[in-house]
Coordinates of C-alpha atoms in Angstrom, one line a residue:
S1 CA 76.5 79.4 91.8
A2 CA 75.2 82.2 94.1
A3 CA 71.9 80.8 93.6
L4 CA 72.9 77.3 94.4
E5 CA 74.5 78.7 97.7
G6 CA 71.7 80.7 98.6
L7 CA 73.7 83.8 98.3
P8 CA 72.0 87.1 97.9
R9 CA 70.8 87.9 94.2
L10 CA 73.0 90.6 93.8
Y11 CA 76.2 89.1 95.2
Q12 CA 79.8 90.2 93.9
R13 CA 83.0 89.4 94.8
L14 CA 84.9 91.8 97.2
I15 CA 88.4 91.1 95.7
L16 CA 89.3 90.6 91.9
P17 CA 90.0 86.8 91.5
K18 CA 93.2 87.3 89.8
Y19 CA 94.7 89.3 92.6
L20 CA 93.4 86.9 95.3
A21 CA 95.0 83.9 93.4
R22 CA 98.3 85.4 93.0
A23 CA 98.3 86.2 96.7
A24 CA 97.3 82.7 97.6
S25 CA 100.4 81.5 95.5
D26 CA 102.8 83.1 97.7
K27 CA 105.1 80.2 99.0
R28 CA 105.9 81.6 102.2
F29 CA 103.0 80.4 104.2
Q30 CA 102.0 77.4 102.3
D31 CA 103.7 75.0 104.7
S32 CA 101.7 76.7 107.8
A33 CA 98.7 76.5 105.7
R34 CA 98.9 72.6 104.9
E35 CA 98.9 72.2 109.0
S36 CA 95.9 74.4 109.3
H37 CA 94.1 73.1 106.5
K38 CA 93.9 69.5 108.4
I39 CA 91.7 71.2 111.1
F40 CA 89.3 72.8 108.6
L41 CA 89.2 68.9 106.8
R42 CA 88.1 67.7 110.1
W43 CA 85.3 70.2 110.7
A44 CA 84.1 69.6 106.9
E45 CA 84.0 65.8 107.9
L46 CA 81.6 66.6 110.8
E47 CA 79.5 68.5 108.4
T48 CA 79.3 65.7 105.8
K49 CA 78.5 63.1 108.2
G50 CA 75.7 65.6 109.8
K51 CA 77.0 66.0 113.3
L52 CA 77.2 69.9 112.8
A53 CA 73.5 70.3 111.9
R54 CA 72.5 68.7 115.2
M55 CA 74.5 71.3 117.4
K56 CA 73.5 74.6 118.6
E57 CA 75.9 77.8 118.1
T58 CA 76.6 78.0 121.9
Q59 CA 77.6 74.1 121.9
L60 CA 80.2 74.5 119.3
E61 CA 81.4 78.0 120.0
G62 CA 84.3 77.5 122.2
E63 CA 85.8 74.5 120.2
F64 CA 85.3 76.3 117.2
V65 CA 87.0 79.5 118.0
T66 CA 90.0 77.5 119.7
Q67 CA 90.5 75.2 116.7
V68 CA 89.5 77.4 113.8
F69 CA 90.9 81.2 114.8
G70 CA 93.5 80.2 117.4
E71 CA 95.0 77.2 116.3
A72 CA 94.4 77.2 112.2
L73 CA 94.2 80.9 111.7
H74 CA 96.8 81.7 114.5
Y75 CA 95.1 84.5 116.2
A76 CA 96.7 84.9 119.9
L77 CA 93.8 84.2 122.4
F78 CA 93.8 85.4 126.1
S79 CA 94.7 81.6 127.2
D80 CA 97.7 82.0 125.4
G81 CA 99.0 83.8 128.4
K82 CA 101.1 86.4 126.4
D83 CA 100.9 90.1 127.1
Y84 CA 98.1 90.7 124.7
W85 CA 95.8 88.7 122.8
E86 CA 94.0 89.2 119.1
F87 CA 90.5 87.5 119.2
Q88 CA 88.2 88.3 121.8
Q89 CA 84.6 86.7 122.6
K90 CA 81.6 89.0 123.9
R91 CA 83.8 92.5 123.8
S92 CA 81.6 95.4 124.2
I93 CA 81.6 98.0 121.4
P94 CA 79.0 101.0 121.3
E95 CA 76.0 99.3 119.3
G96 CA 76.6 96.3 121.7
T97 CA 78.1 93.4 121.9
P98 CA 78.9 91.2 118.8
D99 CA 80.1 87.3 118.9
A100 CA 83.6 88.4 118.9
V101 CA 86.2 91.0 117.7
I102 CA 89.9 90.7 116.0
G103 CA 92.6 93.3 116.7
T104 CA 95.3 93.9 119.6
F105 CA 93.9 93.9 123.1
S106 CA 95.4 94.2 126.3
H107 CA 95.1 95.2 129.9
G108 CA 96.5 98.4 129.6
G109 CA 94.3 99.8 126.8
S110 CA 93.2 98.8 123.2
E111 CA 92.4 100.3 120.0
P112 CA 89.1 99.7 118.1
P113 CA 89.2 96.2 116.6
S114 CA 90.1 95.7 113.1
C115 CA 87.6 92.9 112.6
I116 CA 84.1 92.1 113.9
L117 CA 82.7 88.5 114.0
E118 CA 79.1 87.7 113.7
L119 CA 78.4 83.9 114.4
K120 CA 75.6 82.0 114.1
G121 CA 74.5 78.1 114.2
P122 CA 74.7 75.8 111.3
K123 CA 71.3 75.9 110.2
A124 CA 71.1 79.6 110.4
N125 CA 70.4 81.6 106.9
L126 CA 72.6 84.6 107.1
D127 CA 70.3 86.7 105.2
R128 CA 67.0 85.5 106.0
D129 CA 67.1 84.3 109.7
R130 CA 66.2 87.3 112.2
S131 CA 66.7 88.0 115.7
R132 CA 65.4 91.3 117.3
G133 CA 64.2 91.8 113.5
L134 CA 67.7 91.9 112.2
T135 CA 69.3 89.1 109.9
P136 CA 72.8 88.2 111.2
V137 CA 74.4 90.2 108.4
L138 CA 72.3 93.4 109.2
Q139 CA 73.6 92.7 112.7
L140 CA 77.4 92.9 111.6
W141 CA 76.8 96.0 109.6
G142 CA 75.0 97.6 112.8
Y143 CA 78.1 96.6 114.4
L144 CA 80.5 98.1 111.8
T145 CA 78.4 101.4 111.7
S146 CA 79.3 102.0 115.1
V147 CA 83.1 101.4 115.0
P148 CA 83.9 103.5 111.9
Q149 CA 87.9 102.8 112.6
C150 CA 87.2 99.0 111.9
P151 CA 87.5 97.9 108.4
W152 CA 86.5 94.3 108.4
G153 CA 83.4 92.2 109.3
I154 CA 83.3 88.2 109.4
A155 CA 80.0 86.7 109.2
S156 CA 79.7 82.8 109.8
N157 CA 77.3 79.9 110.6
Y158 CA 80.0 77.2 111.1
V159 CA 79.6 75.5 107.5
S160 CA 80.2 79.0 105.5
F161 CA 82.4 82.2 105.9
R162 CA 82.1 85.7 104.7
L163 CA 84.5 88.5 104.4
Y164 CA 83.0 92.1 104.3
H165 CA 84.5 95.3 103.9
H166 CA 83.0 98.5 105.8
H167 CA 83.5 100.8 102.9
H168 CA 81.5 98.9 100.5
A169 CA 78.3 97.7 99.8
R170 CA 76.5 94.5 101.8
Q171 CA 76.1 92.8 98.4
R172 CA 80.0 92.5 97.9
F173 CA 82.2 90.3 99.9
E174 CA 84.2 87.2 99.9
Y175 CA 82.2 83.7 100.4
F176 CA 83.8 80.3 101.1
S177 CA 81.5 77.3 101.9
L178 CA 83.4 74.9 104.6
Q179 CA 82.9 71.8 102.1
E180 CA 84.9 73.7 99.1
L181 CA 88.0 74.5 101.6
R182 CA 88.5 70.6 101.3
A183 CA 90.3 71.7 98.2
F184 CA 93.7 73.0 98.9
P185 CA 93.9 75.7 96.3
R186 CA 90.8 77.1 97.4
F187 CA 91.9 76.8 101.3
L188 CA 94.8 78.9 100.3
E189 CA 92.6 81.8 99.2
F190 CA 90.9 81.6 102.1
Y191 CA 93.7 81.4 104.5
T192 CA 95.2 84.4 102.4
L193 CA 92.5 86.6 103.8
F194 CA 91.3 85.1 107.3
E195 CA 94.7 83.9 109.0
R196 CA 95.9 86.4 111.3
G197 CA 98.2 88.0 108.3
G198 CA 95.4 88.9 106.1
I199 CA 93.5 90.8 108.6
L200 CA 96.4 92.5 111.2
P201 CA 99.7 94.1 110.6
S202 CA 102.8 91.4 110.8
I203 CA 105.0 91.7 113.9
T204 CA 107.3 94.0 111.4
G205 CA 104.4 96.3 110.6
E206 CA 104.0 94.6 107.0
T207 CA 100.4 95.6 105.8
P208 CA 97.8 92.9 106.3
R209 CA 97.4 90.7 103.1
A210 CA 93.4 91.9 103.0
D211 CA 94.2 95.5 103.3
E212 CA 96.5 95.1 100.3
L213 CA 94.2 93.3 98.2
I214 CA 91.4 95.6 98.8
K215 CA 93.4 98.5 97.7
Q216 CA 94.8 96.7 94.5
T217 CA 91.1 96.1 93.4
E218 CA 89.8 99.6 94.2
S219 CA 92.7 100.9 91.9
A220 CA 91.9 98.6 89.2
L221 CA 88.2 99.2 89.3
K222 CA 89.0 103.2 88.9
I223 CA 91.2 102.5 85.9
V224 CA 88.6 100.3 84.4
G225 CA 85.6 102.8 85.3
G226 CA 87.9 105.7 83.9
K227 CA 88.3 103.7 80.6
L228 CA 84.7 103.1 80.2
Y229 CA 84.0 106.8 80.5
D230 CA 86.5 108.0 78.2
D231 CA 84.9 105.2 75.6
Y232 CA 81.7 106.6 76.2
H233 CA 82.6 110.3 75.9
R234 CA 84.6 109.3 72.8
N235 CA 81.7 107.4 71.1
R236 CA 79.2 110.4 72.1
L237 CA 81.3 112.8 70.2
E238 CA 81.6 110.6 67.2
L239 CA 78.0 110.3 67.3
I240 CA 77.3 114.1 67.4
E241 CA 80.0 114.6 64.5
Y242 CA 78.0 111.9 62.7
L243 CA 74.5 113.4 63.0
I244 CA 76.2 116.8 61.8
K245 CA 77.4 115.0 58.8
V246 CA 74.3 113.5 57.8
K247 CA 71.8 116.5 58.3

């Protein structure tokens, strides 16, 4: 289905599906997820009716940020009036000014962001369309490279969402289309990663869900890699022993 969705030919999942599915089955946030799901259903309907395609990135950005990242995904916005905020548009970083960043920000000083967001219009192809010679994905990775402490990156064109990790290849990411988020089980997987507790620590200091899932995936892949090497080594020795015997 990667080809059908126009995804890169070498596309790979960032997180092992079984771990993401297990995390998404957590009953603790399913009630809040149902309320958030209603917002995404409204945006999916706008796409279905062809209304999103008639709008430009800048015409949608304000409503999209407030409804999707503020109301649905629960990031504190500056307009909430708290002593801190967690989602900020057009915040400068060493490489330039991305569309938005996620972190913990205040007037008294801020840590480097936890996630950088590159947002394009509904008709944009994230892998092919170019601005100043760079595709949206390459723009995002330029920003990530300039902030080594920032682990996560999101690329979106309103009708799809991608989640990247700084320490993994660009071909590895989690992908969600706006239309597939109509299905609540799939939305729960999206919510697990993109909601505030997926990217930022909880108030009690609990590790972000996405961080935990990437660690689980990396650990599992190391075990598989070690097993493959052991199998290769054993088979090589058996082949050598066989060749010695038949001489």
